[in-house]
CSV table of C-alpha atoms in Angstrom, one decimal:
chain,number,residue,atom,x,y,z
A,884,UNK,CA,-4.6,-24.7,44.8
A,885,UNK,CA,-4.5,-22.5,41.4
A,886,UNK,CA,-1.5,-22.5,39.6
A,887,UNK,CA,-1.9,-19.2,38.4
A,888,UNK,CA,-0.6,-17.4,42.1
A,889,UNK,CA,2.7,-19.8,42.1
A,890,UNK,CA,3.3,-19.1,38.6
A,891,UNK,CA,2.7,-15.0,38.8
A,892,UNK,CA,5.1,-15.4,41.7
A,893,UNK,CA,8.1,-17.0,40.0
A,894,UNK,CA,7.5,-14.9,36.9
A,895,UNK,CA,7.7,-11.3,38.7
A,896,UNK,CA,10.8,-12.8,40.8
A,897,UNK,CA,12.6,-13.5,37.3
A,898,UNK,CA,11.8,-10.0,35.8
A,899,UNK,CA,13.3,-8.3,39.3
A,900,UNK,CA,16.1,-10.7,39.1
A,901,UNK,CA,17.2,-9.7,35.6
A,902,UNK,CA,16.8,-6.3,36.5
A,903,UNK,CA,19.2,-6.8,39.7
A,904,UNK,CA,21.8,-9.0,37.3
A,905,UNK,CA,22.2,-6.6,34.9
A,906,UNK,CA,21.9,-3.8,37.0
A,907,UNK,CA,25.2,-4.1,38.2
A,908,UNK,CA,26.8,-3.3,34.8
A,909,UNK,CA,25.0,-0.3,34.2
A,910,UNK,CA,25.9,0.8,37.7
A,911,UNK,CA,29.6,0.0,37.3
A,912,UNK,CA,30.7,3.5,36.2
A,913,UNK,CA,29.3,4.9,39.3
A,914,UNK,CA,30.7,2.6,41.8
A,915,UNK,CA,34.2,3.1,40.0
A,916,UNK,CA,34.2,6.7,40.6
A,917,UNK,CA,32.4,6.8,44.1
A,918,UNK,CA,34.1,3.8,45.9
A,919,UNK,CA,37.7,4.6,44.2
A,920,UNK,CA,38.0,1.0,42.3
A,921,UNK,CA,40.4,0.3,39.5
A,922,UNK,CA,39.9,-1.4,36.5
A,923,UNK,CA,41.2,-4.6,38.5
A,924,UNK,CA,38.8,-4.1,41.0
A,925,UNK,CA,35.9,-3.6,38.6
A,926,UNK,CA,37.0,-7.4,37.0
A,927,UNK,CA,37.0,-9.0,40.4
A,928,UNK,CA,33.7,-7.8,41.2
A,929,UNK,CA,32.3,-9.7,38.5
A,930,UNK,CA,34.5,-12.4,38.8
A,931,UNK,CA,33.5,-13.0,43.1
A,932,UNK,CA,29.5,-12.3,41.8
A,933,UNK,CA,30.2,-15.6,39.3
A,934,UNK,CA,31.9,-17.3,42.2
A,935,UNK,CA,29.0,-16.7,44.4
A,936,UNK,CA,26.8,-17.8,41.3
A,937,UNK,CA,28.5,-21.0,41.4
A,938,UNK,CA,28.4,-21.5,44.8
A,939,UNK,CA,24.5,-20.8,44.8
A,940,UNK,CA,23.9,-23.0,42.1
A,941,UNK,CA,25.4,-26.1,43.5
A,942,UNK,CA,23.7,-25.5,46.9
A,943,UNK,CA,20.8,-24.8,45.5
A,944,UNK,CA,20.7,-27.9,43.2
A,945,UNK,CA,21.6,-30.2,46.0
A,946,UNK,CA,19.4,-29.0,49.0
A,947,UNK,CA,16.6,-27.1,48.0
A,948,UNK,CA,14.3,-30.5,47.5
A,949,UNK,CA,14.9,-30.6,51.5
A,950,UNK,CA,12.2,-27.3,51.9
A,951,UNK,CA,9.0,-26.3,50.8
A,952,UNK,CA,9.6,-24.2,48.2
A,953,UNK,CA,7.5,-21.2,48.4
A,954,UNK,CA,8.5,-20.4,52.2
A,955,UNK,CA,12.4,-20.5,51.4
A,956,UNK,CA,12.0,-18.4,47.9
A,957,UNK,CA,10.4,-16.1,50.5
A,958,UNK,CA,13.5,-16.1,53.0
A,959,UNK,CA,15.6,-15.5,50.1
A,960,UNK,CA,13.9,-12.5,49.0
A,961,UNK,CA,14.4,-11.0,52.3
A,962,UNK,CA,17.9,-11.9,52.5
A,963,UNK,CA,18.5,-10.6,49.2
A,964,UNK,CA,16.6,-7.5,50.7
A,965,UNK,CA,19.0,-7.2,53.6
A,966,UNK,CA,21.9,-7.7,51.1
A,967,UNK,CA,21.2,-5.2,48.8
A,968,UNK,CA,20.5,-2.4,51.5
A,969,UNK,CA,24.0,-3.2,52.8
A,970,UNK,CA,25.6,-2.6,50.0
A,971,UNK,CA,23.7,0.6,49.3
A,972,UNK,CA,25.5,1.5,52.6
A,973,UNK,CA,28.8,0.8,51.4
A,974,UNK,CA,31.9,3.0,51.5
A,975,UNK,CA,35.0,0.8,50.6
A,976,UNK,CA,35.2,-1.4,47.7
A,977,UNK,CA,36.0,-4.9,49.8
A,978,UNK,CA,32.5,-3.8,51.3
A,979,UNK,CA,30.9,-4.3,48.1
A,980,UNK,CA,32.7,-7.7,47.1
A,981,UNK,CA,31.5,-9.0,49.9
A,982,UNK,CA,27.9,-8.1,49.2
A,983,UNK,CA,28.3,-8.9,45.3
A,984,UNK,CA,29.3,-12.7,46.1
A,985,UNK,CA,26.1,-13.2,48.8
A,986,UNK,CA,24.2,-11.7,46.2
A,987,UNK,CA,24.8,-14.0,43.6
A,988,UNK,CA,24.8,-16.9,45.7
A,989,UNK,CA,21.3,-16.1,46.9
A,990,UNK,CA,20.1,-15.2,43.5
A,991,UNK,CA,21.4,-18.3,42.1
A,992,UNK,CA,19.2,-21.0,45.0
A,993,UNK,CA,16.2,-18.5,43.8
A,994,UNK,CA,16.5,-19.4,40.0
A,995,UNK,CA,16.9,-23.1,40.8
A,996,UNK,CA,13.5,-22.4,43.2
A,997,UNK,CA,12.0,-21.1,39.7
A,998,UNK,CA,13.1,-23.4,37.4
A,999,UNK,CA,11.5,-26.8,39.7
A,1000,UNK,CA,8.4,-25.1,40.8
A,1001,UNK,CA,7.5,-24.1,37.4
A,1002,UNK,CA,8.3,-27.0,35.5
A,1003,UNK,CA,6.2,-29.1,38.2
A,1004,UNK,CA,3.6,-26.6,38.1
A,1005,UNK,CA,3.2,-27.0,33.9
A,1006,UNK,CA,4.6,-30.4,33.2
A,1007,UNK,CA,2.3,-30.8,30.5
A,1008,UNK,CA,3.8,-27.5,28.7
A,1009,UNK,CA,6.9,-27.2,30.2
A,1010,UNK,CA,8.9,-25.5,27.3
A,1011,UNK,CA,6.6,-22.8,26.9
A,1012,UNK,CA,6.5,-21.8,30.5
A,1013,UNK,CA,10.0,-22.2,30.9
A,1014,UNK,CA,10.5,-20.3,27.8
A,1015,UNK,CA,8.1,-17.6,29.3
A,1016,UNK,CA,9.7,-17.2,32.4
A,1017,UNK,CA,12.9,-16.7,31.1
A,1018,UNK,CA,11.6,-13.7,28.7
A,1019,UNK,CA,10.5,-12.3,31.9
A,1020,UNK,CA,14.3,-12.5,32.8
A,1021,UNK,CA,15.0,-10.8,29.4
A,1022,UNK,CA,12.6,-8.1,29.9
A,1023,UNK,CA,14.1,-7.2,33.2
A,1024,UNK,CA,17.6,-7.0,31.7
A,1025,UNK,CA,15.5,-4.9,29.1
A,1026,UNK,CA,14.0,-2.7,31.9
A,1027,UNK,CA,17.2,-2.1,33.9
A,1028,UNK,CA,18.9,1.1,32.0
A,1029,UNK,CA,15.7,2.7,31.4
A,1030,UNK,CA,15.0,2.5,35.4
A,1031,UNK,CA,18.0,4.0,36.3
A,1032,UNK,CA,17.8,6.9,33.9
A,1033,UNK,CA,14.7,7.7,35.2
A,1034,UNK,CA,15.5,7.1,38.8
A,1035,UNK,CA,18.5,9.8,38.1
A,1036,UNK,CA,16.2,12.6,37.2
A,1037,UNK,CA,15.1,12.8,40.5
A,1038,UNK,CA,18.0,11.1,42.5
A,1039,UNK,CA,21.5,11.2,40.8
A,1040,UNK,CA,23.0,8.3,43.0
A,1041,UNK,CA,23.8,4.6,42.5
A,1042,UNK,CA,22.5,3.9,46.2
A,1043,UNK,CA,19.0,4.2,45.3
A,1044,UNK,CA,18.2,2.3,42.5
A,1045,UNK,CA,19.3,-0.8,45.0
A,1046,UNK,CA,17.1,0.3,47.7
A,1047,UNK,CA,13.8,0.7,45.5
A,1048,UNK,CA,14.3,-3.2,44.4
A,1049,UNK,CA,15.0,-3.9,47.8
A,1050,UNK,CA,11.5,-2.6,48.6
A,1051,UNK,CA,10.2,-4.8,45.3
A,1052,UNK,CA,11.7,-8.1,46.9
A,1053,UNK,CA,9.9,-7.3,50.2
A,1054,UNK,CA,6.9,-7.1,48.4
A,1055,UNK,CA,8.1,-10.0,46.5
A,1056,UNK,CA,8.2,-12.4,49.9
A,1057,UNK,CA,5.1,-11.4,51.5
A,1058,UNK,CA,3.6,-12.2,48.0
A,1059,UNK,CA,5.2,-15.5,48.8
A,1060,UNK,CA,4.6,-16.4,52.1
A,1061,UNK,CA,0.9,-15.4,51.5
A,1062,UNK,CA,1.0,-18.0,48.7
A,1063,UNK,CA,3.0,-20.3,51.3
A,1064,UNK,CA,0.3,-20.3,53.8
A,1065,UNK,CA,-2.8,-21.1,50.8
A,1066,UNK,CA,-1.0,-24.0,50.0
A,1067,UNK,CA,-0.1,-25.6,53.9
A,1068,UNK,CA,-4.0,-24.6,54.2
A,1069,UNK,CA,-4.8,-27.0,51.1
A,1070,UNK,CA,-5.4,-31.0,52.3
A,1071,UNK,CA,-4.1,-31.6,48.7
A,1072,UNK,CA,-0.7,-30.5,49.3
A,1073,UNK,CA,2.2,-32.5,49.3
A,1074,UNK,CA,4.6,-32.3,52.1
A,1075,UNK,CA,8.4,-31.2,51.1
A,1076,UNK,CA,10.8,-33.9,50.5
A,1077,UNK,CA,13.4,-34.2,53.6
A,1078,UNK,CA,16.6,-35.8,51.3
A,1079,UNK,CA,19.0,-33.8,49.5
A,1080,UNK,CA,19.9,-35.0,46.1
A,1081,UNK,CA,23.2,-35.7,43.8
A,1082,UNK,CA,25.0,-34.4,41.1
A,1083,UNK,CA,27.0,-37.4,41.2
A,1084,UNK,CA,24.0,-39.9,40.4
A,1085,UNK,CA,23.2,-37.7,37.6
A,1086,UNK,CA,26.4,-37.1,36.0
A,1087,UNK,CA,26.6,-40.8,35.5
A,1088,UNK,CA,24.0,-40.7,32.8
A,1089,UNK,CA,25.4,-39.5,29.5
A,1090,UNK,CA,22.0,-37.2,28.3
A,1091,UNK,CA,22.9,-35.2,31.1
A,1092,UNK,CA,26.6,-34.9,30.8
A,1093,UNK,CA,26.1,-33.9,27.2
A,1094,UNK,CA,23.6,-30.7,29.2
A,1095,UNK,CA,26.4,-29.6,31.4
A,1096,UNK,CA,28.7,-29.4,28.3
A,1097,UNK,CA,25.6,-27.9,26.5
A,1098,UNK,CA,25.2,-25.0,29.2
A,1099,UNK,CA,29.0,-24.3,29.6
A,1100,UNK,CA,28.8,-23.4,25.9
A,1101,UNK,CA,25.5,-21.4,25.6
A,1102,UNK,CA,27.0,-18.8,28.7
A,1103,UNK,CA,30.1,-18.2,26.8
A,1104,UNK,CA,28.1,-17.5,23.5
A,1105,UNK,CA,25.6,-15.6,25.4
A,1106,UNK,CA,28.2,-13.4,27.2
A,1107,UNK,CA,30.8,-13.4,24.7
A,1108,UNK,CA,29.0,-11.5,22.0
A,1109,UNK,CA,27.2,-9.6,25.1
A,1110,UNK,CA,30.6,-8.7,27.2
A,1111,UNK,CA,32.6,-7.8,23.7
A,1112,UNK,CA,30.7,-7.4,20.4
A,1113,UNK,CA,30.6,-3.8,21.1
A,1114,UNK,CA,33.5,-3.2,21.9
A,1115,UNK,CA,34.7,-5.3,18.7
A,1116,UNK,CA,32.5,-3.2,16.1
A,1117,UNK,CA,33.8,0.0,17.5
A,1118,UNK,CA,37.3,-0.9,17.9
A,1119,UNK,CA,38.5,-3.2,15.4
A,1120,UNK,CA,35.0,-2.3,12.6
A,1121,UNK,CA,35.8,1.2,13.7
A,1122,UNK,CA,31.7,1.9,14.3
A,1123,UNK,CA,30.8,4.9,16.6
A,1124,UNK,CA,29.8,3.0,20.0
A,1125,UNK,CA,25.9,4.7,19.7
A,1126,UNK,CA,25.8,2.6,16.6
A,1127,UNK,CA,27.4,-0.1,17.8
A,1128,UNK,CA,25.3,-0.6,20.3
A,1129,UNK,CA,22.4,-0.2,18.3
A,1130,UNK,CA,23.7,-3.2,16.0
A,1131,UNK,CA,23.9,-4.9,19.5
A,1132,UNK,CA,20.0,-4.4,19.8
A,1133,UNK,CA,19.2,-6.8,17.1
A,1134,UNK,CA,20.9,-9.7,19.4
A,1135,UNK,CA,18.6,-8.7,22.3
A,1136,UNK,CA,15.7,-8.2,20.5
A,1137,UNK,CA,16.2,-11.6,18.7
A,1138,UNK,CA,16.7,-13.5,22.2
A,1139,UNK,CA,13.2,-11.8,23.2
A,1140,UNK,CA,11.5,-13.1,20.3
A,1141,UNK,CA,12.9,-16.4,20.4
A,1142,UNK,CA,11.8,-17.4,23.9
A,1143,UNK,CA,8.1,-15.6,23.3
A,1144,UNK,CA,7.7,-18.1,19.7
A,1145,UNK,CA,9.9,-21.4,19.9
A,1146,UNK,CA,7.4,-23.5,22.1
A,1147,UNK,CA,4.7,-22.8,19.1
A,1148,UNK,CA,7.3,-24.9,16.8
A,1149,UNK,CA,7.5,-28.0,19.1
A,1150,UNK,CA,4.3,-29.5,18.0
A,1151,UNK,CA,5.6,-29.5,14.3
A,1152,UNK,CA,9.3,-30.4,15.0
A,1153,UNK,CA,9.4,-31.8,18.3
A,1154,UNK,CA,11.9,-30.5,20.9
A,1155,UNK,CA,15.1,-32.5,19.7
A,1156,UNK,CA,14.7,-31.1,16.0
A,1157,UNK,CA,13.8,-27.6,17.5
A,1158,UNK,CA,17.3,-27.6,19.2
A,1159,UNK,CA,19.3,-28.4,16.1
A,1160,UNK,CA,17.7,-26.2,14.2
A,1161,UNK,CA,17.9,-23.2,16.8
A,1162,UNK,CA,21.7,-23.7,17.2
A,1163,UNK,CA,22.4,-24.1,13.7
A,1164,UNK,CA,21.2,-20.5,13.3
A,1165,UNK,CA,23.1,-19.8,16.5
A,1166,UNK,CA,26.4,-21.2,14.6
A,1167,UNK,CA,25.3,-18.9,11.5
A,1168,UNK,CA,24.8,-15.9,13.5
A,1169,UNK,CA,27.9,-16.5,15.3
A,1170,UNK,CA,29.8,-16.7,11.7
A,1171,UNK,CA,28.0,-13.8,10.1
A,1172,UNK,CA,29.1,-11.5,12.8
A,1173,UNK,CA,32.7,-12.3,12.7
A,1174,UNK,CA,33.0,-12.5,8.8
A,1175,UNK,CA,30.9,-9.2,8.0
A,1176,UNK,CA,31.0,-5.6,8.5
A,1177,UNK,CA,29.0,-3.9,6.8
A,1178,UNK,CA,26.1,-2.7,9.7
A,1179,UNK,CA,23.3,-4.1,8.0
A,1180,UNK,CA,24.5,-7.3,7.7
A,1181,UNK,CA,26.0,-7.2,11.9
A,1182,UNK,CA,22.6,-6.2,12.6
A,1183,UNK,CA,21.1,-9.3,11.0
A,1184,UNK,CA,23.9,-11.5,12.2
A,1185,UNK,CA,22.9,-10.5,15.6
A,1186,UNK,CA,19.3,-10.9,15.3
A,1187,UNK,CA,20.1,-14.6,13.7
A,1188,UNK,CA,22.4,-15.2,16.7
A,1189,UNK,CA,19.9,-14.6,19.0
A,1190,UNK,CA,17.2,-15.8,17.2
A,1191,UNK,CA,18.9,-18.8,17.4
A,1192,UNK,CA,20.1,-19.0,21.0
A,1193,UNK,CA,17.4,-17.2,23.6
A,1194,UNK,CA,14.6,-20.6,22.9
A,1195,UNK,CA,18.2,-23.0,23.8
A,1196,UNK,CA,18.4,-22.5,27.3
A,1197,UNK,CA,14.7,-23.1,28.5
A,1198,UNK,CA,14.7,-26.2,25.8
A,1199,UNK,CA,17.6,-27.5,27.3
A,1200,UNK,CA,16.4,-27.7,30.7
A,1201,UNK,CA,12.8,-28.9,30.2
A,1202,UNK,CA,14.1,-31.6,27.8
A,1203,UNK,CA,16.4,-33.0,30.6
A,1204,UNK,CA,13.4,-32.6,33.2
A,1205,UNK,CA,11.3,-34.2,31.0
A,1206,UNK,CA,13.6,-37.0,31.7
A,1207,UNK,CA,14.5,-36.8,35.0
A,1208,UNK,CA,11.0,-34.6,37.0
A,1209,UNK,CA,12.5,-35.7,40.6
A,1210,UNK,CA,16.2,-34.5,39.4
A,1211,UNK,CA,14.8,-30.5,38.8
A,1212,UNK,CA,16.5,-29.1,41.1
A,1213,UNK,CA,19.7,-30.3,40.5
A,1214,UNK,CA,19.1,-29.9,36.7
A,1215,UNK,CA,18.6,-26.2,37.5
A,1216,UNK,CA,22.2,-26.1,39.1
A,1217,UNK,CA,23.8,-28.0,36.8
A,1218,UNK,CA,22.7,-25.7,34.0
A,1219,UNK,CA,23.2,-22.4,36.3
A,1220,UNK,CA,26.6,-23.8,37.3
A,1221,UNK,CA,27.8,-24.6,33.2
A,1222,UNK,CA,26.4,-21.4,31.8
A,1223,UNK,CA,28.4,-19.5,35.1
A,1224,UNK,CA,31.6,-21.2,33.5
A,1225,UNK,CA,30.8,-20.5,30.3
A,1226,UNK,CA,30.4,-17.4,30.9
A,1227,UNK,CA,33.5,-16.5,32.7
A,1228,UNK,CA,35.7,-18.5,30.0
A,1229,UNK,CA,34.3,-16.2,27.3
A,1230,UNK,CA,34.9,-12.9,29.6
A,1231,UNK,CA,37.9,-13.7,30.7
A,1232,UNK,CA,39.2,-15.7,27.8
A,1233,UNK,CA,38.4,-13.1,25.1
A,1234,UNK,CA,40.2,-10.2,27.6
A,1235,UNK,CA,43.5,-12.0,27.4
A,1236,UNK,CA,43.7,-12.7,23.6
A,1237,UNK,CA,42.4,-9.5,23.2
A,1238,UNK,CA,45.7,-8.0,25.0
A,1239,UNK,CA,47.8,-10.7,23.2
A,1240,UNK,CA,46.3,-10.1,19.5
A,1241,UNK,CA,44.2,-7.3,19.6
A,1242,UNK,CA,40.3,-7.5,19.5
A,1243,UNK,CA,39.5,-8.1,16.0
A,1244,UNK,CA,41.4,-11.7,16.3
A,1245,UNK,CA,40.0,-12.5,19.4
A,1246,UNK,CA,36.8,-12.5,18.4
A,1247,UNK,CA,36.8,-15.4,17.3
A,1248,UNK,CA,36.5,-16.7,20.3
A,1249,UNK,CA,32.2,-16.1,19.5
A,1250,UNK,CA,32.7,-18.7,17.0
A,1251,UNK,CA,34.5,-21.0,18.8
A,1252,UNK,CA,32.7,-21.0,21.6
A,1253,UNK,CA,29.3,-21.3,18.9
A,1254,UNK,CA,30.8,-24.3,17.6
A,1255,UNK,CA,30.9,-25.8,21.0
A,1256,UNK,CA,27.1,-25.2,21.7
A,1257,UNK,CA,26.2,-26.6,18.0
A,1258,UNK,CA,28.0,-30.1,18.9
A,1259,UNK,CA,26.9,-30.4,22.8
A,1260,UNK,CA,23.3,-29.8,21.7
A,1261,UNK,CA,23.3,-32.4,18.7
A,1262,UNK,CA,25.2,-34.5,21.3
A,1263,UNK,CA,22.4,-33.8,24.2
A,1264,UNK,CA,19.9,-34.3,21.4
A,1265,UNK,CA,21.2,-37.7,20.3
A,1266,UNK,CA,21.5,-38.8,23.9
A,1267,UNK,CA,18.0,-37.3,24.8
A,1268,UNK,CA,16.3,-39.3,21.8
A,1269,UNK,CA,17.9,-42.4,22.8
A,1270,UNK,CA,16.8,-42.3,26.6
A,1271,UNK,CA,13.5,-41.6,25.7
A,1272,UNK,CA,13.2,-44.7,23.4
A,1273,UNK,CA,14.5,-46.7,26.0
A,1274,UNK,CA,11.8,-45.0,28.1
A,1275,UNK,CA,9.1,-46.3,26.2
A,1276,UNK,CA,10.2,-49.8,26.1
């Protein structure tokens, strides 16, 4: 069968999924005010959606080789379309951290489903696909805002927003099962593998230790300058938050970019080089926004930074599948399950040395955390280089 209906299918999953993911955020307000939640409540409920993230992730990786793929992404948009309609229902806030933590966990089996099937699909380009796909994620995260202010001209209320993408993943599944059924129909298919894999037999090799480390660093950089550079340039650089956010853009913007272009550079560097060089103008972005203010020089600080970091993520993960093709899926959760960490030690790291110190000093956590990605990714690279002369032995 064509790849081109398996590969449409994963790509318009990602670009709902980031819209869903960052959906939440622009929602928050709302919920706050309708459902009565504190500023306590509002950090749990991103706190149980990373616990479910986790928990998804490491399912995911582990069992998802056991099915066919296309059938179970299928289930999981349903379920996700179930889960989303009952938390449009909700009235109490527990109501809603309940939902949050199924709807992470389901969302994260669904990106590990994405991440195998495309990088089996385009083995021969993997980067570029994978690089693709996730700028589809982007561009959902891009969409999300602009949906719900134009959803509110018509219908003021947080509930509905949920319901219409509930409607998009039902469309999503039948696109899915339809696909399902081409490919049992094809005498060229490959039955589904019936054995679970480890994280255990692949955390012995040192390339992809050196990827979980790798991971855990790019979601703190990712979410530390997203969760807090705002709030840093308008409370400690003093910047109105319109403009703040504006300077913000440039990071966005930058991550686009990076994950359209890098693959065009791997024919002329080669994927090993193309890491150090992207996360060396990660590490200077990272710098530049810490050590500056003036708003020009934020705003190219940002764009450096995410320049430099939206082409890591998808190089990462179709470097160590390159390695390791049986070991996707597991790959997939051992990334999903680093960056979820990362990503929570940045949020919640930078929140309590901001009460300690005040925001301007603990901002440099971006660095820090920048520092950590530049030496896990010349470590993975190192490592990645090494296994693949042995390889070729």
């Amino acid at each position: 069968m064509s790849r081109l209906h398996p590969t449409a299918l994963i790509f318009s999953g990602f670009f709902l999924l980031g819209l869903l993911i960052i959906l939440w955020g622009v929602l928050l307000p709302d919920l706050n005010h309708e459902l009565g939640m504190s500023a306590a409540q509002s950090g749990w409920f991103f706190l149980v959606m990373a616990l479910g993230t986790v928990s998804g992730a490491y399912l995911g990786g582990k069992y998802v080789q056991k099915f066919h793929f296309l059938p179970l992404f299928a289930f999981l948009a349903l379920t996700e379309t179930v889960i989303l309609l009952a938390i449009s229902l909700a009235y109490q806030a527990w109501h809603l951290l309940l939902g949050i933590f199924f709807f992470g966990l389901f969302c994260s089996v669904m990106f590990t489903i994405g991440h195998t099937l495309i990088a089996r699909l385009h083995a021969n380009k993997r980067a570029k696909m994978m690089g693709l796909m996730d700028f589809m994620f982007s561009l959902g995260t891009l969409a999300a805002p602009f949906l719900v202010v134009v959803m509110y001209w018509w219908l003021p209320d947080w509930r509905w927003p949920l319901r219409l993408l509930a409607l998009l993943l039902v469309v999503l599944a039948m696109y899915a099962l339809w696909i399902g059924r081409r490919v049992e129909a094809d005498p060229a298919a490959e039955p589904a593998p019936r054995h679970s894999l480890s994280y255990k037999a692949v955390l012995k090799q040192p390339v992809f230790v050196a990827l979980a480390l790798a991971m855990f660093g790019y979601g703190a950089v990712e979410w530390g300058n997203g969760n807090w550079f705002v709030s840093y340039a308008s409370s400690a650089l003093m910047y109105p938050t319109e403009q703040a956010r504006l300077i913000f853009a440039w990071f966005t913007g930058g991550m686009v970019l990076s994950r359209l272009g890098f693959a065009y550079l791997i024919p002329y560097l080669g994927a090993t080089s193309l890491l150090r060089l992207l996360v060396l103008m990660m590490l200077a972005g990272a710098l530049v926004l810490k050590l500056a203010d003036s708003s020009w020089v934020l705003s190219a600080g940002n764009l450096l930074l995410g320049l430099g970091l939206g082409g890591v993520y998808p190089l990462l993960l179709a470097t160590a599948m390159d390695l390791a093709p049986q070991q996707g899926p597991v790959l997939s959760g051992l990334s999903n399950i680093g960056g979820s960490l990362g990503c929570q030690l940045a949020g919640l790291g930078t929140g309590l040395w901001a009460n300690a110190a005040g925001i301007g000093t603990a901002f440099w956590m971006l660095p820090l955390v920048a520092l950590w990605l530049f030496a896990a990714v010349w470590l993975f690279s190192q490592r990645a280089r090494a296994a693949q002369a042995a390889a070729s032995i």
